[in-house]
PDB file of C-alpha atoms in Angstrom:
ATOM      1  CA  MET A   1      23.735 -40.918   6.878  1.00 39.00           C
ATOM      2  CA  ARG A   2      26.194 -37.993   7.087  1.00 38.00           C
ATOM      3  CA  ARG A   3      26.002 -37.554   3.329  1.00 41.00           C
ATOM      4  CA  ARG A   4      22.197 -37.478   3.434  1.00 43.00           C
ATOM      5  CA  LEU A   5      22.241 -34.880   6.249  1.00 38.00           C
ATOM      6  CA  ALA A   6      24.742 -32.734   4.368  1.00 41.00           C
ATOM      7  CA  ALA A   7      22.637 -32.914   1.224  1.00 43.00           C
ATOM      8  CA  ALA A   8      19.508 -31.958   3.149  1.00 42.00           C
ATOM      9  CA  ALA A   9      21.291 -28.985   4.712  1.00 42.00           C
ATOM     10  CA  ALA A  10      22.529 -27.815   1.326  1.00 42.00           C
ATOM     11  CA  ALA A  11      19.040 -28.134  -0.124  1.00 41.00           C
ATOM     12  CA  LEU A  12      17.620 -26.086   2.754  1.00 38.00           C
ATOM     13  CA  LEU A  13      20.178 -23.334   2.202  1.00 38.00           C
ATOM     14  CA  LEU A  14      19.394 -23.286  -1.512  1.00 37.00           C
ATOM     15  CA  LEU A  15      15.659 -23.116  -0.827  1.00 37.00           C
ATOM     16  CA  THR A  16      16.152 -20.181   1.568  1.00 37.00           C
ATOM     17  CA  ALA A  17      18.279 -18.330  -0.952  1.00 36.00           C
ATOM     18  CA  CYS A  18      15.773 -18.873  -3.742  1.00 36.00           C
ATOM     19  CA  SER A  19      12.869 -17.736  -1.597  1.00 35.00           C
ATOM     20  CA  GLY A  20      14.209 -14.169  -1.682  1.00 35.00           C
ATOM     21  CA  GLU A  21      14.329 -13.859   2.131  1.00 36.00           C
ATOM     22  CA  GLN A  22      17.241 -11.818   3.413  1.00 41.00           C
ATOM     23  CA  GLU A  23      18.786 -12.678   6.732  1.00 44.00           C
ATOM     24  CA  ARG A  24      20.228  -9.907   8.886  1.00 45.00           C
ATOM     25  CA  PRO A  25      23.930  -9.524   8.114  1.00 46.00           C
ATOM     26  CA  PRO A  26      26.351 -10.826  10.731  1.00 46.00           C
ATOM     27  CA  ALA A  27      27.455  -8.296  13.334  1.00 47.00           C
ATOM     28  CA  THR A  28      30.543  -6.419  12.242  1.00 52.00           C
ATOM     29  CA  GLY A  29      31.672  -5.808  15.789  1.00 52.00           C
ATOM     30  CA  GLY A  30      31.214  -2.071  15.337  1.00 91.00           C
ATOM     31  CA  THR A  31      28.980   0.013  17.596  1.00 96.00           C
ATOM     32  CA  VAL A  32      27.455   3.345  16.576  1.00 98.00           C
ATOM     33  CA  LYS A  33      26.487   5.681  19.427  1.00 98.00           C
ATOM     34  CA  ILE A  34      23.536   7.897  18.512  1.00 98.00           C
ATOM     35  CA  ALA A  35      22.404  10.764  20.748  1.00 98.00           C
ATOM     36  CA  ILE A  36      18.662  10.764  21.446  1.00 98.00           C
ATOM     37  CA  ASN A  37      17.203  14.236  22.009  1.00 96.00           C
ATOM     38  CA  GLY A  38      13.823  14.649  23.649  1.00 91.00           C
ATOM     39  CA  TRP A  39      11.259  15.087  20.886  1.00 94.00           C
ATOM     40  CA  ALA A  40       9.405  12.546  18.769  1.00 94.00           C
ATOM     41  CA  GLY A  41      10.679  13.729  15.384  1.00 96.00           C
ATOM     42  CA  TYR A  42      14.293  13.302  16.426  1.00 97.00           C
ATOM     43  CA  GLU A  43      13.534   9.881  17.884  1.00 97.00           C
ATOM     44  CA  ALA A  44      11.844   8.874  14.619  1.00 97.00           C
ATOM     45  CA  SER A  45      14.920   9.770  12.577  1.00 98.00           C
ATOM     46  CA  ALA A  46      17.208   7.997  15.038  1.00 98.00           C
ATOM     47  CA  ALA A  47      15.002   4.895  15.011  1.00 98.00           C
ATOM     48  CA  VAL A  48      15.077   4.556  11.229  1.00 98.00           C
ATOM     49  CA  LEU A  49      18.832   5.098  11.085  1.00 98.00           C
ATOM     50  CA  SER A  50      19.407   2.650  13.931  1.00 98.00           C
ATOM     51  CA  ARG A  51      17.374  -0.090  12.331  1.00 98.00           C
ATOM     52  CA  LEU A  52      19.053   0.327   8.955  1.00 98.00           C
ATOM     53  CA  LEU A  53      22.505   0.263  10.550  1.00 97.00           C
ATOM     54  CA  THR A  54      21.582  -3.004  12.253  1.00 97.00           C
ATOM     55  CA  GLN A  55      19.407  -4.626   9.602  1.00 96.00           C
ATOM     56  CA  GLU A  56      21.361  -3.715   6.484  1.00 96.00           C
ATOM     57  CA  LEU A  57      24.951  -3.309   7.679  1.00 96.00           C
ATOM     58  CA  GLY A  58      25.188  -5.472  10.777  1.00 95.00           C
ATOM     59  CA  TYR A  59      26.285  -2.758  13.204  1.00 97.00           C
ATOM     60  CA  GLN A  60      25.224  -2.538  16.813  1.00 97.00           C
ATOM     61  CA  VAL A  61      23.641   0.731  17.922  1.00 97.00           C
ATOM     62  CA  ARG A  62      23.788   2.337  21.342  1.00 97.00           C
ATOM     63  CA  LYS A  63      21.191   5.052  21.929  1.00 97.00           C
ATOM     64  CA  VAL A  64      22.358   7.753  24.332  1.00 98.00           C
ATOM     65  CA  PRO A  65      19.564   9.954  25.793  1.00 97.00           C
ATOM     66  CA  LEU A  66      20.896  13.523  26.103  1.00 96.00           C
ATOM     67  CA  ASN A  67      19.686  17.076  25.611  1.00 95.00           C
ATOM     68  CA  GLU A  68      21.053  19.118  22.711  1.00 94.00           C
ATOM     69  CA  ALA A  69      23.974  20.777  24.505  1.00 94.00           C
ATOM     70  CA  GLU A  70      25.041  17.548  26.219  1.00 97.00           C
ATOM     71  CA  SER A  71      25.008  15.757  22.854  1.00 97.00           C
ATOM     72  CA  TRP A  72      27.678  18.110  21.520  1.00 97.00           C
ATOM     73  CA  LYS A  73      29.806  17.514  24.610  1.00 97.00           C
ATOM     74  CA  GLY A  74      29.423  13.788  23.963  1.00 97.00           C
ATOM     75  CA  LEU A  75      31.015  14.183  20.526  1.00 97.00           C
ATOM     76  CA  GLU A  76      34.153  15.439  22.254  1.00 97.00           C
ATOM     77  CA  LYS A  77      34.085  12.900  25.095  1.00 97.00           C
ATOM     78  CA  GLY A  78      33.587   9.939  22.756  1.00 96.00           C
ATOM     79  CA  THR A  79      30.198   8.992  24.223  1.00 97.00           C
ATOM     80  CA  VAL A  80      28.355  10.113  21.059  1.00 98.00           C
ATOM     81  CA  ASP A  81      29.106   9.453  17.379  1.00 98.00           C
ATOM     82  CA  VAL A  82      26.023  10.964  15.746  1.00 98.00           C
ATOM     83  CA  ILE A  83      23.544  13.809  16.268  1.00 98.00           C
ATOM     84  CA  VAL A  84      20.754  13.090  13.796  1.00 98.00           C
ATOM     85  CA  GLU A  85      18.872  16.410  13.887  1.00 97.00           C
ATOM     86  CA  ASN A  86      20.719  19.620  14.678  1.00 97.00           C
ATOM     87  CA  TRP A  87      18.787  22.899  15.006  1.00 94.00           C
ATOM     88  CA  GLY A  88      21.351  25.564  14.203  1.00 91.00           C
ATOM     89  CA  ARG A  89      23.400  25.604  17.422  1.00 92.00           C
ATOM     90  CA  GLU A  90      25.878  28.067  15.917  1.00 91.00           C
ATOM     91  CA  ALA A  91      27.745  28.511  19.197  1.00 92.00           C
ATOM     92  CA  GLU A  92      28.376  24.770  19.451  1.00 96.00           C
ATOM     93  CA  LYS A  93      29.430  24.603  15.810  1.00 96.00           C
ATOM     94  CA  LYS A  94      31.993  27.288  16.422  1.00 96.00           C
ATOM     95  CA  THR A  95      33.320  25.569  19.549  1.00 97.00           C
ATOM     96  CA  TYR A  96      33.352  21.927  18.500  1.00 98.00           C
ATOM     97  CA  ILE A  97      33.746  22.119  14.709  1.00 97.00           C
ATOM     98  CA  GLU A  98      35.829  25.252  14.096  1.00 97.00           C
ATOM     99  CA  GLU A  99      37.874  25.592  17.273  1.00 98.00           C
ATOM    100  CA  LYS A 100      38.262  22.155  18.863  1.00 97.00           C
ATOM    101  CA  LYS A 101      37.869  20.295  15.548  1.00 97.00           C
ATOM    102  CA  VAL A 102      36.308  17.264  17.241  1.00 98.00           C
ATOM    103  CA  ALA A 103      33.095  17.300  15.171  1.00 98.00           C
ATOM    104  CA  VAL A 104      32.058  17.734  11.536  1.00 98.00           C
ATOM    105  CA  SER A 105      28.810  18.214   9.648  1.00 97.00           C
ATOM    106  CA  ALA A 106      27.543  15.117   7.847  1.00 98.00           C
ATOM    107  CA  GLY A 107      25.205  17.154   5.641  1.00 97.00           C
ATOM    108  CA  ARG A 108      21.525  18.005   5.815  1.00 97.00           C
ATOM    109  CA  ASN A 109      18.987  15.441   6.929  1.00 97.00           C
ATOM    110  CA  GLY A 110      16.271  16.806   4.634  1.00 97.00           C
ATOM    111  CA  ASN A 111      14.001  18.182   7.344  1.00 96.00           C
ATOM    112  CA  LYS A 112      12.995  21.841   7.175  1.00 96.00           C
ATOM    113  CA  GLY A 113      12.561  23.266  10.643  1.00 95.00           C
ATOM    114  CA  ALA A 114      10.509  26.202  11.855  1.00 95.00           C
ATOM    115  CA  ILE A 115      10.130  27.615  15.364  1.00 96.00           C
ATOM    116  CA  GLY A 116       7.529  30.147  16.428  1.00 97.00           C
ATOM    117  CA  TRP A 117       4.691  31.164  18.726  1.00 98.00           C
ATOM    118  CA  TYR A 118       1.230  29.667  18.221  1.00 98.00           C
ATOM    119  CA  VAL A 119      -2.335  30.003  19.451  1.00 98.00           C
ATOM    120  CA  PRO A 120      -5.252  27.588  18.883  1.00 98.00           C
ATOM    121  CA  GLN A 121      -7.286  28.216  15.738  1.00 97.00           C
ATOM    122  CA  TRP A 122     -10.356  29.183  17.749  1.00 98.00           C
ATOM    123  CA  MET A 123      -8.472  32.131  19.287  1.00 98.00           C
ATOM    124  CA  ALA A 124      -7.428  33.449  15.879  1.00 98.00           C
ATOM    125  CA  ASP A 125     -11.049  33.148  14.756  1.00 98.00           C
ATOM    126  CA  ARG A 126     -12.399  35.013  17.791  1.00 97.00           C
ATOM    127  CA  TYR A 127      -9.611  37.627  17.973  1.00 98.00           C
ATOM    128  CA  PRO A 128      -8.437  38.152  14.371  1.00 96.00           C
ATOM    129  CA  ASP A 129      -5.655  40.612  15.248  1.00 97.00           C
ATOM    130  CA  ILE A 130      -4.118  38.369  17.917  1.00 98.00           C
ATOM    131  CA  THR A 131      -1.664  36.955  15.381  1.00 97.00           C
ATOM    132  CA  ASP A 132       0.032  40.384  15.151  1.00 98.00           C
ATOM    133  CA  TRP A 133       2.692  40.536  17.879  1.00 98.00           C
ATOM    134  CA  ARG A 134       1.978  44.256  18.352  1.00 97.00           C
ATOM    135  CA  GLN A 135      -1.494  43.350  19.639  1.00 98.00           C
ATOM    136  CA  LEU A 136      -0.381  40.706  22.131  1.00 98.00           C
ATOM    137  CA  ASN A 137      -0.291  43.085  25.121  1.00 98.00           C
ATOM    138  CA  LYS A 138      -3.974  43.834  24.521  1.00 97.00           C
ATOM    139  CA  TYR A 139      -4.712  40.156  25.130  1.00 98.00           C
ATOM    140  CA  ALA A 140      -2.171  39.437  27.869  1.00 98.00           C
ATOM    141  CA  HIS A 141      -4.907  39.126  30.500  1.00 97.00           C
ATOM    142  CA  LEU A 142      -6.367  36.123  28.651  1.00 98.00           C
ATOM    143  CA  PHE A 143      -3.158  34.142  29.139  1.00 98.00           C
ATOM    144  CA  ARG A 144      -2.570  34.746  32.860  1.00 98.00           C
ATOM    145  CA  THR A 145      -1.913  31.639  34.953  1.00 97.00           C
ATOM    146  CA  ASN A 146      -0.808  30.900  38.481  1.00 97.00           C
ATOM    147  CA  LYS A 147       2.745  30.579  37.172  1.00 97.00           C
ATOM    148  CA  SER A 148       2.775  33.828  35.222  1.00 97.00           C
ATOM    149  CA  GLY A 149       1.113  36.076  37.826  1.00 96.00           C
ATOM    150  CA  ASP A 150      -0.029  39.436  36.440  1.00 96.00           C
ATOM    151  CA  SER A 151       1.666  38.736  33.102  1.00 98.00           C
ATOM    152  CA  GLY A 152       0.422  36.597  30.269  1.00 98.00           C
ATOM    153  CA  GLN A 153       1.968  33.150  30.019  1.00 98.00           C
ATOM    154  CA  LEU A 154       4.105  32.086  27.044  1.00 98.00           C
ATOM    155  CA  LEU A 155       4.473  28.330  27.362  1.00 98.00           C
ATOM    156  CA  ASP A 156       7.840  26.935  26.241  1.00 97.00           C
ATOM    157  CA  GLY A 157       9.042  23.325  26.195  1.00 94.00           C
ATOM    158  CA  ASP A 158      12.275  22.000  27.673  1.00 92.00           C
ATOM    159  CA  PRO A 159      14.677  24.789  28.748  1.00 91.00           C
ATOM    160  CA  SER A 160      17.414  23.103  26.683  1.00 89.00           C
ATOM    161  CA  TYR A 161      15.513  23.604  23.391  1.00 92.00           C
ATOM    162  CA  VAL A 162      16.652  26.320  20.988  1.00 91.00           C
ATOM    163  CA  THR A 163      14.731  29.383  22.187  1.00 95.00           C
ATOM    164  CA  ASN A 164      15.034  33.174  22.191  1.00 95.00           C
ATOM    165  CA  ASP A 165      11.722  33.672  23.944  1.00 97.00           C
ATOM    166  CA  GLU A 166      12.821  35.366  27.169  1.00 97.00           C
ATOM    167  CA  ALA A 167      14.855  37.909  25.177  1.00 97.00           C
ATOM    168  CA  LEU A 168      12.021  38.405  22.688  1.00 98.00           C
ATOM    169  CA  VAL A 169       9.491  39.093  25.427  1.00 98.00           C
ATOM    170  CA  ARG A 170      11.833  41.575  27.073  1.00 98.00           C
ATOM    171  CA  ASN A 171      13.055  43.337  23.926  1.00 98.00           C
ATOM    172  CA  LEU A 172       9.619  43.629  22.327  1.00 98.00           C
ATOM    173  CA  GLY A 173       8.137  45.091  25.519  1.00 98.00           C
ATOM    174  CA  LEU A 174       5.562  42.326  25.930  1.00 98.00           C
ATOM    175  CA  ARG A 175       3.760  41.822  29.234  1.00 98.00           C
ATOM    176  CA  TYR A 176       4.366  38.086  29.252  1.00 98.00           C
ATOM    177  CA  LYS A 177       6.379  35.575  31.253  1.00 98.00           C
ATOM    178  CA  VAL A 178       8.024  32.499  29.746  1.00 98.00           C
ATOM    179  CA  VAL A 179       6.982  29.363  31.634  1.00 98.00           C
ATOM    180  CA  TYR A 180       8.664  26.049  30.797  1.00 97.00           C
ATOM    181  CA  ALA A 181       6.362  23.059  30.393  1.00 96.00           C
ATOM    182  CA  GLY A 182       9.388  20.747  30.548  1.00 95.00           C
ATOM    183  CA  SER A 183       8.902  18.510  27.520  1.00 95.00           C
ATOM    184  CA  GLU A 184       7.426  18.132  24.064  1.00 95.00           C
ATOM    185  CA  LYS A 185       4.648  15.945  25.477  1.00 95.00           C
ATOM    186  CA  ALA A 186       3.620  18.693  27.891  1.00 96.00           C
ATOM    187  CA  LEU A 187       3.377  21.194  25.006  1.00 97.00           C
ATOM    188  CA  ILE A 188       1.283  18.771  22.951  1.00 96.00           C
ATOM    189  CA  ASP A 189      -1.038  18.051  25.880  1.00 97.00           C
ATOM    190  CA  ALA A 190      -1.485  21.793  26.440  1.00 97.00           C
ATOM    191  CA  ALA A 191      -2.310  22.388  22.763  1.00 97.00           C
ATOM    192  CA  ARG A 192      -4.890  19.603  22.745  1.00 97.00           C
ATOM    193  CA  ARG A 193      -6.520  20.823  25.957  1.00 97.00           C
ATOM    194  CA  ALA A 194      -6.665  24.409  24.714  1.00 98.00           C
ATOM    195  CA  THR A 195      -8.307  23.256  21.487  1.00 97.00           C
ATOM    196  CA  GLU A 196     -10.790  20.831  23.028  1.00 97.00           C
ATOM    197  CA  GLN A 197     -11.731  22.998  26.039  1.00 97.00           C
ATOM    198  CA  ARG A 198     -11.347  26.337  24.229  1.00 97.00           C
ATOM    199  CA  THR A 199      -8.981  27.736  26.830  1.00 98.00           C
ATOM    200  CA  PRO A 200      -6.442  30.454  25.932  1.00 98.00           C
ATOM    201  CA  LEU A 201      -2.907  29.320  25.122  1.00 98.00           C
ATOM    202  CA  LEU A 202       0.151  31.041  23.684  1.00 98.00           C
ATOM    203  CA  MET A 203       2.918  28.517  23.123  1.00 98.00           C
ATOM    204  CA  TYR A 204       6.336  27.953  21.604  1.00 98.00           C
ATOM    205  CA  PHE A 205       6.248  25.171  19.021  1.00 97.00           C
ATOM    206  CA  TYR A 206       7.990  23.908  15.920  1.00 96.00           C
ATOM    207  CA  GLU A 207       7.871  21.905  12.717  1.00 94.00           C
ATOM    208  CA  PRO A 208       8.289  19.155  11.611  1.00 95.00           C
ATOM    209  CA  GLN A 209       5.668  17.910  14.051  1.00 94.00           C
ATOM    210  CA  TRP A 210       2.854  15.398  13.523  1.00 93.00           C
ATOM    211  CA  LEU A 211       0.490  17.413  15.775  1.00 94.00           C
ATOM    212  CA  PHE A 212      -0.253  19.917  13.002  1.00 92.00           C
ATOM    213  CA  ALA A 213      -2.120  17.181  11.105  1.00 88.00           C
ATOM    214  CA  GLN A 214      -4.496  16.737  14.061  1.00 91.00           C
ATOM    215  CA  THR A 215      -4.742  20.069  15.882  1.00 94.00           C
ATOM    216  CA  LYS A 216      -5.168  23.464  14.233  1.00 95.00           C
ATOM    217  CA  LEU A 217      -2.668  26.023  15.468  1.00 97.00           C
ATOM    218  CA  VAL A 218      -2.011  29.505  14.071  1.00 97.00           C
ATOM    219  CA  LYS A 219       1.400  31.144  14.056  1.00 97.00           C
ATOM    220  CA  ILE A 220       1.977  34.592  15.574  1.00 98.00           C
ATOM    221  CA  ASN A 221       3.602  37.059  13.182  1.00 98.00           C
ATOM    222  CA  LEU A 222       6.702  38.240  15.016  1.00 98.00           C
ATOM    223  CA  PRO A 223       8.978  40.902  13.480  1.00 97.00           C
ATOM    224  CA  PRO A 224      10.342  39.223  10.328  1.00 97.00           C
ATOM    225  CA  TYR A 225      13.663  37.467  10.414  1.00 96.00           C
ATOM    226  CA  ALA A 226      16.619  39.019   8.583  1.00 96.00           C
ATOM    227  CA  ILE A 227      20.139  37.637   8.418  1.00 93.00           C
ATOM    228  CA  GLY A 228      22.052  38.783  11.493  1.00 93.00           C
ATOM    229  CA  CYS A 229      19.039  39.984  13.490  1.00 95.00           C
ATOM    230  CA  ASP A 230      19.675  37.240  16.044  1.00 92.00           C
ATOM    231  CA  ALA A 231      23.459  37.565  16.123  1.00 90.00           C
ATOM    232  CA  ARG A 232      23.357  38.803  19.723  1.00 91.00           C
ATOM    233  CA  ALA A 233      20.967  36.566  21.610  1.00 88.00           C
ATOM    234  CA  ALA A 234      20.367  39.068  24.417  1.00 92.00           C
ATOM    235  CA  GLU A 235      19.262  41.739  21.931  1.00 95.00           C
ATOM    236  CA  VAL A 236      17.137  39.676  19.543  1.00 96.00           C
ATOM    237  CA  LYS A 237      13.900  41.324  18.369  1.00 96.00           C
ATOM    238  CA  CYS A 238      13.014  39.175  15.357  1.00 97.00           C
ATOM    239  CA  ASP A 239      11.352  35.887  14.490  1.00 97.00           C
ATOM    240  CA  TYR A 240      13.268  32.635  14.339  1.00 96.00           C
ATOM    241  CA  PRO A 241      15.129  31.810  11.118  1.00 94.00           C
ATOM    242  CA  PRO A 242      14.163  28.937   8.830  1.00 93.00           C
ATOM    243  CA  TYR A 243      16.247  25.896   9.729  1.00 94.00           C
ATOM    244  CA  LEU A 244      17.691  23.436   7.223  1.00 94.00           C
ATOM    245  CA  LEU A 245      18.402  20.702   9.744  1.00 96.00           C
ATOM    246  CA  ASP A 246      21.695  18.860   9.532  1.00 97.00           C
ATOM    247  CA  LYS A 247      23.543  15.892  11.003  1.00 98.00           C
ATOM    248  CA  ILE A 248      26.640  16.271  13.156  1.00 98.00           C
ATOM    249  CA  VAL A 249      29.165  13.491  13.788  1.00 98.00           C
ATOM    250  CA  SER A 250      32.390  13.189  15.716  1.00 98.00           C
ATOM    251  CA  ARG A 251      35.527  13.609  13.626  1.00 97.00           C
ATOM    252  CA  ARG A 252      36.650  10.176  14.786  1.00 97.00           C
ATOM    253  CA  PHE A 253      33.461   8.614  13.428  1.00 97.00           C
ATOM    254  CA  ALA A 254      33.797  10.501  10.140  1.00 97.00           C
ATOM    255  CA  ASP A 255      37.359   9.201   9.772  1.00 96.00           C
ATOM    256  CA  THR A 256      36.859   5.616  10.926  1.00 95.00           C
ATOM    257  CA  GLY A 257      33.108   4.908  10.729  1.00 96.00           C
ATOM    258  CA  GLY A 258      33.293   3.303   7.306  1.00 95.00           C
ATOM    259  CA  ARG A 259      29.947   2.143   5.881  1.00 96.00           C
ATOM    260  CA  ALA A 260      28.103   3.282   9.016  1.00 97.00           C
ATOM    261  CA  TYR A 261      29.305   6.838   8.435  1.00 97.00           C
ATOM    262  CA  GLU A 262      28.340   6.576   4.747  1.00 97.00           C
ATOM    263  CA  LEU A 263      24.778   5.582   5.710  1.00 98.00           C
ATOM    264  CA  VAL A 264      24.497   8.478   8.172  1.00 98.00           C
ATOM    265  CA  ARG A 265      25.848  10.895   5.553  1.00 98.00           C
ATOM    266  CA  ASN A 266      23.390   9.583   2.916  1.00 98.00           C
ATOM    267  CA  PHE A 267      20.325   9.739   5.185  1.00 98.00           C
ATOM    268  CA  VAL A 268      17.948  12.436   3.877  1.00 98.00           C
ATOM    269  CA  TRP A 269      14.158  12.432   4.268  1.00 97.00           C
ATOM    270  CA  THR A 270      11.199  14.808   4.351  1.00 97.00           C
ATOM    271  CA  ASN A 271       9.087  16.332   7.118  1.00 96.00           C
ATOM    272  CA  ASP A 272       6.132  14.165   6.073  1.00 95.00           C
ATOM    273  CA  GLN A 273       8.217  10.998   6.238  1.00 97.00           C
ATOM    274  CA  GLN A 274       9.474  11.873   9.709  1.00 97.00           C
ATOM    275  CA  ASN A 275       5.966  12.770  10.861  1.00 96.00           C
ATOM    276  CA  ALA A 276       4.614   9.388   9.694  1.00 96.00           C
ATOM    277  CA  VAL A 277       7.044   7.502  11.929  1.00 97.00           C
ATOM    278  CA  ALA A 278       6.643   9.920  14.848  1.00 96.00           C
ATOM    279  CA  ASN A 279       2.853   9.627  14.636  1.00 95.00           C
ATOM    280  CA  ASP A 280       3.025   5.826  14.778  1.00 96.00           C
ATOM    281  CA  MET A 281       5.261   6.091  17.838  1.00 96.00           C
ATOM    282  CA  THR A 282       3.072   8.602  19.622  1.00 94.00           C
ATOM    283  CA  ASN A 283      -0.482   7.725  18.637  1.00 93.00           C
ATOM    284  CA  ASN A 284      -0.616   4.247  17.132  1.00 95.00           C
ATOM    285  CA  GLY A 285       0.836   2.116  19.910  1.00 95.00           C
ATOM    286  CA  LEU A 286       4.178   1.317  18.266  1.00 97.00           C
ATOM    287  CA  ASN A 287       7.522   1.702  19.945  1.00 96.00           C
ATOM    288  CA  ALA A 288      10.296   3.496  18.061  1.00 96.00           C
ATOM    289  CA  ASP A 289      11.791   0.341  16.564  1.00 96.00           C
ATOM    290  CA  GLN A 290       8.400  -1.020  15.484  1.00 97.00           C
ATOM    291  CA  ALA A 291       7.482   2.280  13.844  1.00 97.00           C
ATOM    292  CA  ALA A 292      10.833   2.375  12.056  1.00 98.00           C
ATOM    293  CA  ALA A 293      10.428  -1.209  10.858  1.00 98.00           C
ATOM    294  CA  LYS A 294       6.960  -0.432   9.490  1.00 98.00           C
ATOM    295  CA  TRP A 295       8.241   2.585   7.569  1.00 98.00           C
ATOM    296  CA  ILE A 296      11.319   0.755   6.260  1.00 98.00           C
ATOM    297  CA  LYS A 297       9.202  -2.137   4.970  1.00 98.00           C
ATOM    298  CA  ALA A 298       6.929   0.239   3.049  1.00 98.00           C
ATOM    299  CA  ASN A 299       9.577   2.633   1.738  1.00 98.00           C
ATOM    300  CA  ARG A 300      12.487   0.651   0.341  1.00 97.00           C
ATOM    301  CA  ILE A 301      12.515   2.890  -2.729  1.00 97.00           C
ATOM    302  CA  VAL A 302      13.310   5.863  -0.434  1.00 97.00           C
ATOM    303  CA  TRP A 303      16.101   4.363   1.668  1.00 98.00           C
ATOM    304  CA  LYS A 304      17.787   1.844  -0.638  1.00 97.00           C
ATOM    305  CA  ASP A 305      20.215   4.467  -1.965  1.00 96.00           C
ATOM    306  CA  TRP A 306      21.220   5.488   1.561  1.00 97.00           C
ATOM    307  CA  VAL A 307      22.819   2.077   2.133  1.00 97.00           C
ATOM    308  CA  PRO A 308      26.392   1.915   0.803  1.00 96.00           C
ATOM    309  CA  SER A 309      27.194  -0.992  -1.479  1.00 87.00           C
TER     310      SER A 309
END
């Protein structure tokens, strides 16, 4: 009887192997701590990385919700191993990479970032010169709200986001007040309302972002960016720079993270790929892990080379 049971078990194992199904690798005992910043694109990148670390390499992943500045502090404290999407943050790079030497860059993540001011398409159609920053004072009355008083309102997101807007308003002599919506979702809701109800809106926003595929927004032409024009934040009078987004990891993780660190370092994808996952998370009823699993299943050719052998 024992021999027959052993033979049946062996046959079952052989059948499973021949079927081409891959079981999740056994847990390695390692845990990777990934900071989660508060916008859908970041969460999409973190979700794909997390699932690949678990599914392909057998690591456990701990997601640590933090804003951008707190994430950098976490690299030093040991509560964070990985920041998946870093938007410049030159001050933090100087402090934590150059001076304290507790963090290192793990290379670009492939996303190309842009920050700017936007109005709904209908406003650009009705007021063609509104996209010239020099004409914004002429239209300030259109953007007044209870929160901005006699000034026009410039709606920003979370105060922790990368922003020069208060300095820009002041230094460009614009009769506007920066009002913080508090989150990415609040910005998106405002953009949709302004488009559907044709109400005036001037807002801070950014790419990559899935919303641009659904809602038409037009960028304001601020004074063009030139290298060094934003060196002193209090004196900035120019547009935001283009951002080649990168990944930041703790030095400890870079030194001891092994295959997990290799996967993080190899992770590079496009704005469109990020937007596809973020859109599923936000609009198609999938949670972050489900959206990541859907993308991973359909895009093996993209991610297979990220996984170290």
